GROMACS .gro file of N, CA and C in nm:
model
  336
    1UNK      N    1   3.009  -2.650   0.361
    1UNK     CA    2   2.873  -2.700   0.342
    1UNK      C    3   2.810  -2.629   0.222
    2UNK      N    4   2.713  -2.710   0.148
    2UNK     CA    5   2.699  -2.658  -0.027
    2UNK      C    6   2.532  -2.566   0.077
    3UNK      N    7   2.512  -2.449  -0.014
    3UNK     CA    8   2.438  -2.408   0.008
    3UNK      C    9   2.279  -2.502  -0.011
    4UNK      N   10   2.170  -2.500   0.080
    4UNK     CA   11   2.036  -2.527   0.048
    4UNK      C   12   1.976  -2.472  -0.064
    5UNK      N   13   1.912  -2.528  -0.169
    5UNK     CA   14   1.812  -2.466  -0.238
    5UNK      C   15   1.710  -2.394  -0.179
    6UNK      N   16   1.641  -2.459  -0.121
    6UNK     CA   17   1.524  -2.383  -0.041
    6UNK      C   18   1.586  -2.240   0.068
    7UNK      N   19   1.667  -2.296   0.144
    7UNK     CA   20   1.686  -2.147   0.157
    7UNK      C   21   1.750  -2.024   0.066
    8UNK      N   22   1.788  -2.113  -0.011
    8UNK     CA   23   1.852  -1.981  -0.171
    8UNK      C   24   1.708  -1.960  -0.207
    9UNK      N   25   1.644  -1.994  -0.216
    9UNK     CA   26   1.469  -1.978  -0.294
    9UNK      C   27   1.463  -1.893  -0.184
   10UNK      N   28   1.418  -1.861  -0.065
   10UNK     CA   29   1.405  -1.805   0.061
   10UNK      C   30   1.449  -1.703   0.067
   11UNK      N   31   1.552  -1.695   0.022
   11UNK     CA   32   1.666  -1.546   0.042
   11UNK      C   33   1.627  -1.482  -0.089
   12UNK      N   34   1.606  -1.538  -0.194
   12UNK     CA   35   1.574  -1.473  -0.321
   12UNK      C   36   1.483  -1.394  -0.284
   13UNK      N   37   1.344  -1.459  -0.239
   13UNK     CA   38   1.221  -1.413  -0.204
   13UNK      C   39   1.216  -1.279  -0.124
   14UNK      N   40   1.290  -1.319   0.000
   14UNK     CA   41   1.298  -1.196   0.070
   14UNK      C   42   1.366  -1.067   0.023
   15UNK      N   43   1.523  -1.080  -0.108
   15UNK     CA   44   1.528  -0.977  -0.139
   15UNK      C   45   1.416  -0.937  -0.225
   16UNK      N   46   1.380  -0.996  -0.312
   16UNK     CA   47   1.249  -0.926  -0.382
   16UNK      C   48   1.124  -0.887  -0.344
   17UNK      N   49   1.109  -0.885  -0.194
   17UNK     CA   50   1.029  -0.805  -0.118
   17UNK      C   51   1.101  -0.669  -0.088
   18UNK      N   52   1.232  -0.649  -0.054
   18UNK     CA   53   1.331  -0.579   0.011
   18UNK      C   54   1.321  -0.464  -0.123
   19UNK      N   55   1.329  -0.523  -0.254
   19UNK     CA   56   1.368  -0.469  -0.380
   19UNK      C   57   1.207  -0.394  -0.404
   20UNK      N   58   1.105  -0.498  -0.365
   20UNK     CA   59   1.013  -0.414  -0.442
   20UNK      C   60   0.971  -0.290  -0.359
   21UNK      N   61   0.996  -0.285  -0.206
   21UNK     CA   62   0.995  -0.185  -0.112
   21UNK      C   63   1.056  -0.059  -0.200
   22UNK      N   64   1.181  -0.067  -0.203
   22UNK     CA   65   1.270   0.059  -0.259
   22UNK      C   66   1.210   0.072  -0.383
   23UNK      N   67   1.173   0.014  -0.452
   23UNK     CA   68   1.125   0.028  -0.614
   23UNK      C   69   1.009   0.160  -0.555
   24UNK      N   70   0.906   0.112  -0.472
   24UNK     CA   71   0.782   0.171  -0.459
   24UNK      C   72   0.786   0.289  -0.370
   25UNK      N   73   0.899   0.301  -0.269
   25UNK     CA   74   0.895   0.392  -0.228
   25UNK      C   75   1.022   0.543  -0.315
   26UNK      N   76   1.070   0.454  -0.381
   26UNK     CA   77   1.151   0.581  -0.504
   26UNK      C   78   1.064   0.634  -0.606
   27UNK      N   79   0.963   0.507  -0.647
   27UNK     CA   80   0.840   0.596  -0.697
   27UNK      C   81   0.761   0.654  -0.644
   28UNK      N   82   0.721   0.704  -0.519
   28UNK     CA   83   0.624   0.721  -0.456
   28UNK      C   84   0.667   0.863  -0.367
   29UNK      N   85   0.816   0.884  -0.376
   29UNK     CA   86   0.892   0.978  -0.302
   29UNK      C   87   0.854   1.088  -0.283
   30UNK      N   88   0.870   1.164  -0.420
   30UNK     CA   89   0.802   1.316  -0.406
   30UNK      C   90   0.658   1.387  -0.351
   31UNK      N   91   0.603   1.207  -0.364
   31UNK     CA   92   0.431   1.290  -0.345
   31UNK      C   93   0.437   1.240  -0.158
   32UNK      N   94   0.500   1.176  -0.090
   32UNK     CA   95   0.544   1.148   0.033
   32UNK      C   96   0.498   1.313   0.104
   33UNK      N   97   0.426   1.327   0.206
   33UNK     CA   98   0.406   1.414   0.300
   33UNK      C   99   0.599   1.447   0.386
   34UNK      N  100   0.623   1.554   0.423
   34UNK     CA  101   0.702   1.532   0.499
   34UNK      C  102   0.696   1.423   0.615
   35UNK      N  103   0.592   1.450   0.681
   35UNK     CA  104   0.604   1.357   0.820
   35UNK      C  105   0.450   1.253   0.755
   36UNK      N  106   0.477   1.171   0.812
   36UNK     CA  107   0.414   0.984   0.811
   36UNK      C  108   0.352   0.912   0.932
   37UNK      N  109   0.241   0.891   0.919
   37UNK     CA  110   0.205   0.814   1.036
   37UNK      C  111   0.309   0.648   1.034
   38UNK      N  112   0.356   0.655   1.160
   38UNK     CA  113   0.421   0.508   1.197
   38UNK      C  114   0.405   0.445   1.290
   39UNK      N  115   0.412   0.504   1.371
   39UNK     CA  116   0.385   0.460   1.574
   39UNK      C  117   0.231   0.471   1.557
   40UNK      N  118   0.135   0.367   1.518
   40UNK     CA  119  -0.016   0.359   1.617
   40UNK      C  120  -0.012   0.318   1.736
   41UNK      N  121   0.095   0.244   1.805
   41UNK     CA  122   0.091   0.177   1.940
   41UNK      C  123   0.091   0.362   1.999
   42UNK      N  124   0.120   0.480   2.009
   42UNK     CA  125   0.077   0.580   2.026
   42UNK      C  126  -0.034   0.653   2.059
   43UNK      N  127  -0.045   0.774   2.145
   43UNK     CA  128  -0.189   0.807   2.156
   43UNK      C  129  -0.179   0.888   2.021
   44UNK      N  130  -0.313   0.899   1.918
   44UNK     CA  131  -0.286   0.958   1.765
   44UNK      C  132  -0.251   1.125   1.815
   45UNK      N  133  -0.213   1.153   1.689
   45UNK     CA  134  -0.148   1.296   1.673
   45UNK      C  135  -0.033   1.309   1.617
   46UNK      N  136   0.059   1.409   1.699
   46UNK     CA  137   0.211   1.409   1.631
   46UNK      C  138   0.307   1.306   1.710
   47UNK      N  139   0.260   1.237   1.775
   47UNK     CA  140   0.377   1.131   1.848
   47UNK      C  141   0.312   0.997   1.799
   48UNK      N  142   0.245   0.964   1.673
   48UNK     CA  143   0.212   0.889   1.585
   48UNK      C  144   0.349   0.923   1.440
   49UNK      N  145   0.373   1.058   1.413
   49UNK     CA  146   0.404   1.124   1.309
   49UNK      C  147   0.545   1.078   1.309
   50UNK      N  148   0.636   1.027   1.190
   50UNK     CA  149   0.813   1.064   1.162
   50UNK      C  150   0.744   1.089   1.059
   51UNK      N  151   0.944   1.140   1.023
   51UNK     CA  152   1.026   1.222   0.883
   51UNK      C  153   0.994   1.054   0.836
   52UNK      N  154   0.932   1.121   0.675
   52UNK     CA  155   0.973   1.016   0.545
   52UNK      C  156   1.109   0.976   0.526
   53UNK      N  157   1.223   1.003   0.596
   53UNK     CA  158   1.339   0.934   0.590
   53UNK      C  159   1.370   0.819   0.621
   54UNK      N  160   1.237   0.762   0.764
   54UNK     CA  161   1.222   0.657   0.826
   54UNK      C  162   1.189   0.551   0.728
   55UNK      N  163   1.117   0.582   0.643
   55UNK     CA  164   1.085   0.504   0.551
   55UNK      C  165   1.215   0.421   0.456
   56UNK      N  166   1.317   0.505   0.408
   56UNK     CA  167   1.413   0.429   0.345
   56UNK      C  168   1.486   0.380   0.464
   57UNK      N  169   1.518   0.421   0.592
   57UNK     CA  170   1.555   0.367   0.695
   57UNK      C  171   1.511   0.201   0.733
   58UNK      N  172   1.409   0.221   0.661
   58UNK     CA  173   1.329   0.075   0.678
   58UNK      C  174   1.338  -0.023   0.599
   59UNK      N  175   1.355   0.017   0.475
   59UNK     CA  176   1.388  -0.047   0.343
   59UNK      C  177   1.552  -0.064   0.364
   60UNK      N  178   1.606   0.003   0.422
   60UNK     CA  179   1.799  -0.059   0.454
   60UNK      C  180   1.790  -0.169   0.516
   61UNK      N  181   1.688  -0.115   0.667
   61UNK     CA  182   1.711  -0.216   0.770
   61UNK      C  183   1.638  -0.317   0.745
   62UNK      N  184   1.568  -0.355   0.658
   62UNK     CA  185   1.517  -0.503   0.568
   62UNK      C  186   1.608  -0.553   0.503
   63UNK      N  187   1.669  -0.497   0.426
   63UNK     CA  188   1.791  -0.555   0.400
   63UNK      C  189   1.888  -0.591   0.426
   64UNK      N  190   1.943  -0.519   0.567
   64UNK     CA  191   2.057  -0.559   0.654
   64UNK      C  192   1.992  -0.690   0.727
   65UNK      N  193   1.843  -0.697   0.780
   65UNK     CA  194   1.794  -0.812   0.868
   65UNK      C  195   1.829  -0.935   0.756
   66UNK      N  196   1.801  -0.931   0.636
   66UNK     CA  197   1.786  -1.020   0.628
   66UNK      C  198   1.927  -1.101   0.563
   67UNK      N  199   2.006  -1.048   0.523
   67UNK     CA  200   2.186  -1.067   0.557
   67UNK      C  201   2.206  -1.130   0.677
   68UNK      N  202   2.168  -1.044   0.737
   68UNK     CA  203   2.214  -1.108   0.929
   68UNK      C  204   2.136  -1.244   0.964
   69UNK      N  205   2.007  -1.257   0.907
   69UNK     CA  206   1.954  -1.360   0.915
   69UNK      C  207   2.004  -1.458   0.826
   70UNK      N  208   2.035  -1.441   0.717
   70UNK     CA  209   2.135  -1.549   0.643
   70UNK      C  210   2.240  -1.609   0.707
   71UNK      N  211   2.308  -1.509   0.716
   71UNK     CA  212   2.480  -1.565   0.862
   71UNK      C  213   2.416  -1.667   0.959
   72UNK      N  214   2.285  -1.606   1.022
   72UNK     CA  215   2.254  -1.653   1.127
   72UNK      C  216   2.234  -1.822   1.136
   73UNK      N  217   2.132  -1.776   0.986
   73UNK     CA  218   2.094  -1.934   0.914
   73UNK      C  219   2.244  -2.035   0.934
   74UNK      N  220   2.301  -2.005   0.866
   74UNK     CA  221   2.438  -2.041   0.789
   74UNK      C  222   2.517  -2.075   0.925
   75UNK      N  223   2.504  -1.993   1.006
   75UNK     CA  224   2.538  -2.054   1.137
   75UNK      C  225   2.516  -2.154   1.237
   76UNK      N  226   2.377  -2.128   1.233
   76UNK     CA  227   2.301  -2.215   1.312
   76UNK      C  228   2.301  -2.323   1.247
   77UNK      N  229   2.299  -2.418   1.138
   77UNK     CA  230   2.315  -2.500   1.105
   77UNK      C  231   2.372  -2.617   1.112
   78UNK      N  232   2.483  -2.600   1.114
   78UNK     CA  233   2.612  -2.695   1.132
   78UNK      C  234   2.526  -2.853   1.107
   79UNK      N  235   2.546  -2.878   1.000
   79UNK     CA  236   2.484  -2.994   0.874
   79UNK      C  237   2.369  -2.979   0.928
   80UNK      N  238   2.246  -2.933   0.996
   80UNK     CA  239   2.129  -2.954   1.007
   80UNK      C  240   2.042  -2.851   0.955
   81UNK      N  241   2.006  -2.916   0.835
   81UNK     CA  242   1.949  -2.825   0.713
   81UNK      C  243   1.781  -2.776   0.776
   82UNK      N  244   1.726  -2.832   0.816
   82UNK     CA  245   1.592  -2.816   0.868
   82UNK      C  246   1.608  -2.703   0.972
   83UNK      N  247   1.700  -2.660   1.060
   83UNK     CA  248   1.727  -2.588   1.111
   83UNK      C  249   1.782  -2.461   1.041
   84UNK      N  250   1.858  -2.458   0.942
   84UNK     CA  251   1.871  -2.335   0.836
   84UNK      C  252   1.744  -2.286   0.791
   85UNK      N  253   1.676  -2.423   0.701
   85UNK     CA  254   1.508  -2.376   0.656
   85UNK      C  255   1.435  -2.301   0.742
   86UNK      N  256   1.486  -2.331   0.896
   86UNK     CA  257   1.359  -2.275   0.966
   86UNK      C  258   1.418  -2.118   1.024
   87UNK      N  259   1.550  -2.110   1.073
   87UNK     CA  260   1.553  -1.978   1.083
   87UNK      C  261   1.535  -1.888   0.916
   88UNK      N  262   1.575  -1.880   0.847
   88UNK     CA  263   1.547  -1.864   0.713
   88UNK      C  264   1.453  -1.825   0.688
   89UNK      N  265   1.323  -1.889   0.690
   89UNK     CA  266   1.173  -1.883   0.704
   89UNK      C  267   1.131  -1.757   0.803
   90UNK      N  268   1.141  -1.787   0.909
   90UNK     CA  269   1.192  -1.710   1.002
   90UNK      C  270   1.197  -1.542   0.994
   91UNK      N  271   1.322  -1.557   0.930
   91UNK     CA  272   1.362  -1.412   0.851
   91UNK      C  273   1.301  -1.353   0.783
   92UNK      N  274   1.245  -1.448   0.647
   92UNK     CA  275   1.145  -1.353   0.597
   92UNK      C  276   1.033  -1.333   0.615
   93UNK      N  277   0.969  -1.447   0.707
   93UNK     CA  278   0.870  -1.397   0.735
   93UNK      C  279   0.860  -1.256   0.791
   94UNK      N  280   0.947  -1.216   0.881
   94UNK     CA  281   0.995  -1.123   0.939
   94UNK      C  282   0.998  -0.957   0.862
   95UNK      N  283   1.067  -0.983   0.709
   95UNK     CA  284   1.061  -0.882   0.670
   95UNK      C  285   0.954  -0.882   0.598
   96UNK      N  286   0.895  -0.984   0.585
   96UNK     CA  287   0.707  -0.983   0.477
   96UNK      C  288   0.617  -0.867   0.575
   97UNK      N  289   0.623  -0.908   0.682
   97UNK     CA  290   0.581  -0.839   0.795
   97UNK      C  291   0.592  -0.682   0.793
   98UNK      N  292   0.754  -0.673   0.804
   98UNK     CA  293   0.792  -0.536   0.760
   98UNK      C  294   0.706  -0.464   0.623
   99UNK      N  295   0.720  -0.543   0.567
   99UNK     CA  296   0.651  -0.460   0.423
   99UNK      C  297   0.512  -0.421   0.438
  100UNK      N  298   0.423  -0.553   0.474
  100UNK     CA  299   0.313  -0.486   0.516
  100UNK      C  300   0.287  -0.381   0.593
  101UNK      N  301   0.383  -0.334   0.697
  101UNK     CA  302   0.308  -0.255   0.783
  101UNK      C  303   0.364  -0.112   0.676
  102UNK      N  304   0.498  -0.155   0.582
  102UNK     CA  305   0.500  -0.032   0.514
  102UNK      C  306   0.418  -0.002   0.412
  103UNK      N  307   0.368  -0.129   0.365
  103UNK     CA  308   0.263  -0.102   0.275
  103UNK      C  309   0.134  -0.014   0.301
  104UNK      N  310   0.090  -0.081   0.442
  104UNK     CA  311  -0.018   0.031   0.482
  104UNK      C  312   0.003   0.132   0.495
  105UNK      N  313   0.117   0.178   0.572
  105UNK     CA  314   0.139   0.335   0.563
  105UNK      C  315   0.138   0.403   0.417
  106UNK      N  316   0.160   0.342   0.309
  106UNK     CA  317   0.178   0.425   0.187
  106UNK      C  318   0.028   0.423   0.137
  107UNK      N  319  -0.051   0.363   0.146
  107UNK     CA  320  -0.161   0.323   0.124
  107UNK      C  321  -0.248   0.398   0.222
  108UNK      N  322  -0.246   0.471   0.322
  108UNK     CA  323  -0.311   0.579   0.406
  108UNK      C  324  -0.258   0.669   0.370
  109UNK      N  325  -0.106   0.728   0.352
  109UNK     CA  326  -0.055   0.882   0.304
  109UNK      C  327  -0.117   0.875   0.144
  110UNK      N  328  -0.102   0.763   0.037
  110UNK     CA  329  -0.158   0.742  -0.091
  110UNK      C  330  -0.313   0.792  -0.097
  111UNK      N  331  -0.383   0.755  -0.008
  111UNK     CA  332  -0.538   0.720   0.018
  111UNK      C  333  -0.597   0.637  -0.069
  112UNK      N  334  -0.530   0.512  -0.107
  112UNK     CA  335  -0.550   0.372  -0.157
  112UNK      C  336  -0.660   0.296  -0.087
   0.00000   0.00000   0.00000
């Protein structure tokens, strides 16, 4: 089966969310606090707090989701393209999501 445009547009998109993550957090590295607020579902304090490692941890696992969500696409399909589009969609919405919540965190340790 020939690949979809729209979901190649889709997958583009999401790596260049994935890409601009790592771009911003390799620039942003050194001035990074050791520990990061991440967990607000938390009562605040230090069980709010990880290691800045979590952070590229996050930027991998955006990138692995959204691989896996490709297969998934690519799977689920079987000739029904509207069904690729929509897990697809799906996916990145998924990691758009991701970014924002990493965005805010850099943007509170930043004080943006």
């Amino acid at each position: 089966m020939k690949s979809n445009k729209t979901v190649r547009k889709l997958f583009i998109v999401g790596e260049a969310v994935v890409l601009m993550m790592g771009v911003v957090l390799t620039w942003i590295w050194k001035s990074l606090p050791p520990q990061i607020p991440w967990f607000y579902s938390l009562p605040s304090g230090e069980q709010q707090l990880t290691s800045k490692v979590v952070l590229a941890g996050i930027v991998g696992g955006a990138a692995v989701l959204l691989i896996i969500i490709r297969g998934v696409a690519k799977w689920a399909a079987k000739e029904d393209v509207p069904v690729e589009i929509t897990v697809m969609t799906g996916g990145v919405v998924a990691v758009m999501l991701l970014a924002a919540g990493f965005v805010r965190v850099i943007q509170i340790v930043i004080g943006l």
